[in-house]
Amino acid sequence: MASLRDLGLSEYEARAYRSLLRTGATTAKELSRASDVPMGRIYDVLNSLEQHSLVRSQAASRPKKYVAVEPDTALDRLLETKHRELEEKAEQYQAVVDDLTDELETAEPVQGQFWTAAVGMEESVDLLLERLSAADSSLVIVAGTLSPQFDIGRVGELITEELEAALDRGVNVSVLMSPDLVASLPKTVGKRYVTRLENHPQFEVRTTEQLSGTFNLIDDVEVCIEVPNPLDPGEAFAMIDLKDAEFATDIREMFDPRWDEAEPLTLSSFSDD
């Protein structure tokens, strides 16, 4: 059950305010009896409620009388106070994150090989998005086929958001696709690229024939590879992420000639009705 305490009032403050709504204008002594707030605490409680702008006092009367602010107004004021507190907390947390980001980014990166894997559609997408968000300097995306189990509309939107963020960080993004994959993409996906990415100087898309498999090369030190289902090669089975500079260099050496021979793609063709 909802309580005024959920909005920041103490038990005594909540009792006093509710009692004032019932009694109307009254003195501190009368309110103490009506609310079961000890007489030794009632003035502190009323002062606090006044600071919250939940009660008004009639100082000219002897003894001094108090009246509750209307419930709608009181609740709006309590909610506004909570919003301010949450905003201040969010700013504090952001400051902590900024400090930790600076501190942690100065640490030496882990050297050597490391790999991890995700099995299943959602897990694979999560791993891919995580690794795209980790790019600092370059992203190479090679996509030869489209797995039917992926919702290309939803996944395409998520990937587009990560690519936008990468470009904002100064990352160079190169996308190599097969013509068949380009032809199979929904127009909505193409329009997203046209409006958000196509004209960015650090973003380029090209196409080439006989392109199979899907992988992502991140900062030339990490490769994220889509693994097809062995029982149905048309479906994705898992995503493997391998951090290995030597392997990544081999992948780059195989990619560069394909990229040089590939045809630039004008994504504005997607915008045609």
XYZ file of C-alpha atoms in Angstrom:
273
model
C 0.000 0.000 0.000
C 1.321 3.432 -0.935
C 2.468 5.652 1.905
C 3.592 9.237 2.327
C 6.806 7.730 3.640
C 7.461 6.489 0.098
C 7.698 10.161 -0.901
C 10.166 11.048 1.819
C 8.112 11.907 4.908
C 8.867 10.401 8.290
C 6.241 8.411 10.169
C 5.492 11.368 12.462
C 5.311 13.793 9.525
C 2.911 11.509 7.657
C 0.695 11.144 10.739
C 0.648 14.889 11.380
C -0.216 15.764 7.773
C -3.027 13.199 7.565
C -4.437 14.407 10.877
C -4.357 18.044 9.715
C -6.419 17.058 6.679
C -9.055 15.669 9.050
C -9.005 18.366 11.726
C -8.571 21.479 9.616
C -6.812 24.464 11.183
C -5.596 23.504 14.642
C -2.890 24.114 17.225
C 0.220 22.042 17.775
C -1.153 20.731 21.073
C -4.434 19.625 19.521
C -2.601 18.075 16.571
C -0.323 16.149 18.916
C -3.370 14.500 20.488
C -5.093 13.860 17.144
C -2.030 12.365 15.449
C -0.376 10.552 18.381
C 2.810 12.488 17.690
C 4.499 13.173 21.065
C 4.235 16.766 22.242
C 8.007 16.871 22.540
C 8.290 16.216 18.793
C 5.283 17.992 17.314
C 6.954 21.386 16.742
C 9.930 19.832 14.948
C 7.516 17.819 12.820
C 5.449 20.890 11.932
C 8.568 22.909 11.109
C 9.688 20.139 8.777
C 6.277 20.011 7.084
C 6.434 23.781 6.614
C 9.868 23.453 5.007
C 8.345 20.918 2.608
C 5.559 23.472 1.927
C 2.962 20.924 3.032
C 1.421 23.020 5.819
C 0.798 26.701 6.376
C 0.785 28.445 9.735
C -1.142 31.390 11.120
C 1.529 33.155 13.145
C -0.769 35.989 14.231
C -3.038 33.686 16.211
C -2.323 32.788 19.812
C -1.702 29.919 20.089
C -0.291 29.476 16.595
C -2.469 27.422 14.253
C -1.584 25.178 11.341
C -3.491 23.997 8.263
C -2.629 21.344 5.671
C -1.991 22.248 2.039
C -4.445 20.530 -0.336
C -3.442 16.909 -1.116
C -2.920 17.426 -4.867
C -0.575 20.338 -4.238
C 1.222 18.535 -1.426
C 1.797 15.404 -3.492
C 3.047 17.442 -6.463
C 5.542 19.194 -4.197
C 6.758 15.924 -2.705
C 7.124 14.443 -6.184
C 9.044 17.493 -7.394
C 11.393 17.151 -4.434
C 11.981 13.493 -5.283
C 12.681 14.412 -8.913
C 15.294 16.935 -7.784
C 16.886 14.380 -5.484
C 17.012 11.797 -8.279
C 18.551 14.319 -10.677
C 21.188 15.188 -8.087
C 21.870 11.482 -7.539
C 22.135 10.910 -11.277
C 24.641 13.777 -11.536
C 26.641 12.307 -8.662
C 26.665 8.867 -10.296
C 27.664 10.408 -13.636
C 30.559 12.184 -11.938
C 31.651 8.874 -10.409
C 31.429 7.182 -13.811
C 33.476 9.978 -15.421
C 36.156 9.687 -12.746
C 36.266 5.899 -13.008
C 36.336 6.039 -16.812
C 39.419 8.255 -16.733
C 41.018 6.046 -14.090
C 40.247 2.704 -15.714
C 41.180 3.803 -19.228
C 44.689 4.621 -18.027
C 45.187 0.981 -17.041
C 47.294 -1.166 -19.336
C 45.144 -3.258 -21.709
C 45.178 -7.001 -21.286
C 47.684 -8.556 -23.664
C 47.577 -11.970 -25.280
C 44.703 -14.070 -26.497
C 41.209 -14.166 -25.088
C 37.989 -15.531 -26.499
C 34.381 -15.759 -25.464
C 31.231 -17.114 -27.075
C 27.495 -16.527 -27.012
C 25.004 -19.188 -28.094
C 21.517 -18.236 -29.238
C 20.041 -15.272 -31.059
C 19.604 -12.761 -28.231
C 22.908 -13.645 -26.600
C 24.724 -13.337 -29.937
C 23.211 -9.923 -30.621
C 24.122 -8.725 -27.124
C 27.735 -9.838 -27.573
C 27.971 -8.189 -30.987
C 26.588 -4.869 -29.726
C 28.910 -4.961 -26.724
C 31.975 -5.449 -28.902
C 30.908 -2.785 -31.415
C 30.589 -0.345 -28.530
C 34.173 -1.145 -27.481
C 35.741 0.052 -30.755
C 38.166 2.954 -30.369
C 39.677 3.465 -33.817
C 38.243 1.195 -36.514
C 35.366 -1.144 -37.298
C 35.220 -3.510 -40.247
C 31.873 -5.233 -40.759
C 31.709 -8.051 -43.303
C 28.258 -9.508 -43.964
C 27.766 -12.127 -46.629
C 24.451 -13.625 -45.585
C 21.451 -12.733 -43.482
C 20.363 -15.291 -40.917
C 16.562 -15.696 -41.110
C 16.301 -16.006 -37.334
C 17.371 -12.384 -36.826
C 14.755 -9.647 -36.887
C 16.688 -7.444 -39.304
C 14.487 -4.450 -38.541
C 15.160 -4.534 -34.798
C 18.762 -5.734 -35.013
C 19.499 -3.293 -37.833
C 18.257 -0.430 -35.671
C 20.442 -1.515 -32.747
C 23.520 -1.880 -34.948
C 22.849 1.501 -36.565
C 22.756 3.117 -33.126
C 26.096 1.518 -32.225
C 27.637 2.633 -35.526
C 26.417 6.188 -34.949
C 27.967 6.149 -31.489
C 31.209 4.746 -32.917
C 31.382 7.506 -35.529
C 30.782 10.069 -32.798
C 33.835 8.613 -31.015
C 35.928 9.114 -34.156
C 35.912 5.455 -35.237
C 36.369 4.673 -38.943
C 33.624 2.291 -40.109
C 33.906 0.113 -43.233
C 31.023 -2.185 -44.221
C 31.444 -4.879 -46.887
C 28.316 -6.736 -48.016
C 27.303 -9.148 -50.725
C 24.904 -7.816 -53.397
C 22.420 -10.546 -52.455
C 22.380 -9.320 -48.879
C 21.898 -5.726 -50.003
C 18.956 -6.796 -52.166
C 17.358 -8.655 -49.257
C 17.520 -5.754 -46.802
C 14.208 -4.050 -46.026
C 13.936 -0.499 -47.352
C 13.431 0.712 -43.792
C 16.944 -0.443 -42.906
C 18.422 1.291 -45.939
C 16.615 4.511 -45.098
C 18.099 4.483 -41.608
C 21.564 4.267 -43.096
C 20.805 6.986 -45.637
C 19.540 9.460 -43.062
C 22.021 8.690 -40.302
C 25.246 7.333 -41.754
C 25.757 7.619 -45.502
C 27.168 11.147 -45.600
C 29.543 10.700 -42.687
C 33.175 11.061 -43.875
C 34.325 8.112 -41.755
C 31.630 5.711 -42.966
C 31.738 3.714 -46.210
C 29.853 0.736 -47.636
C 31.007 -1.468 -50.509
C 29.767 -4.683 -52.120
C 31.534 -7.691 -53.589
C 30.495 -11.037 -55.056
C 31.259 -14.444 -53.560
C 31.220 -13.161 -50.035
C 30.290 -15.775 -47.467
C 30.233 -15.609 -43.725
C 29.813 -12.715 -41.344
C 32.436 -11.214 -39.058
C 33.510 -7.938 -37.477
C 37.079 -6.692 -37.094
C 37.470 -4.341 -34.153
C 40.495 -2.028 -33.811
C 42.566 -4.559 -35.805
C 43.049 -6.649 -32.650
C 39.703 -8.375 -32.143
C 37.434 -10.452 -34.367
C 33.759 -11.171 -33.706
C 32.612 -14.077 -35.890
C 29.113 -15.380 -36.545
C 29.070 -19.185 -36.442
C 26.449 -20.905 -38.650
C 24.293 -23.741 -37.407
C 26.009 -26.986 -38.523
C 22.602 -28.559 -39.195
C 21.275 -25.532 -41.071
C 24.051 -23.319 -42.492
C 21.511 -20.617 -43.319
C 20.961 -19.939 -39.625
C 23.308 -18.392 -37.097
C 24.225 -20.684 -34.225
C 26.548 -18.592 -32.088
C 28.859 -15.593 -31.937
C 32.536 -16.013 -31.050
C 34.673 -13.059 -30.033
C 38.424 -13.593 -30.279
C 40.951 -11.040 -29.098
C 44.170 -12.012 -30.840
C 46.272 -9.370 -32.603
C 48.037 -11.918 -34.829
C 44.788 -13.520 -35.982
C 43.224 -10.092 -36.485
C 46.198 -9.068 -38.638
C 45.668 -12.139 -40.826
C 41.997 -11.232 -41.205
C 42.907 -7.650 -42.135
C 45.372 -8.863 -44.778
C 42.643 -11.000 -46.351
C 40.077 -8.222 -46.111
C 42.048 -5.345 -47.638
C 42.308 -6.771 -51.214
C 38.593 -7.603 -51.187
C 37.829 -4.084 -50.019
C 40.003 -2.493 -52.701
C 38.246 -4.481 -55.431
C 34.738 -3.946 -54.056
C 32.223 -1.537 -55.571
C 31.130 1.503 -53.545
C 27.458 1.325 -52.638
C 25.191 4.353 -52.776
C 22.658 3.687 -50.091
C 20.388 6.441 -51.370
C 18.928 3.824 -53.713
C 17.049 2.521 -50.686
C 15.123 5.757 -50.438
C 13.504 5.269 -53.836
C 9.878 4.202 -53.628
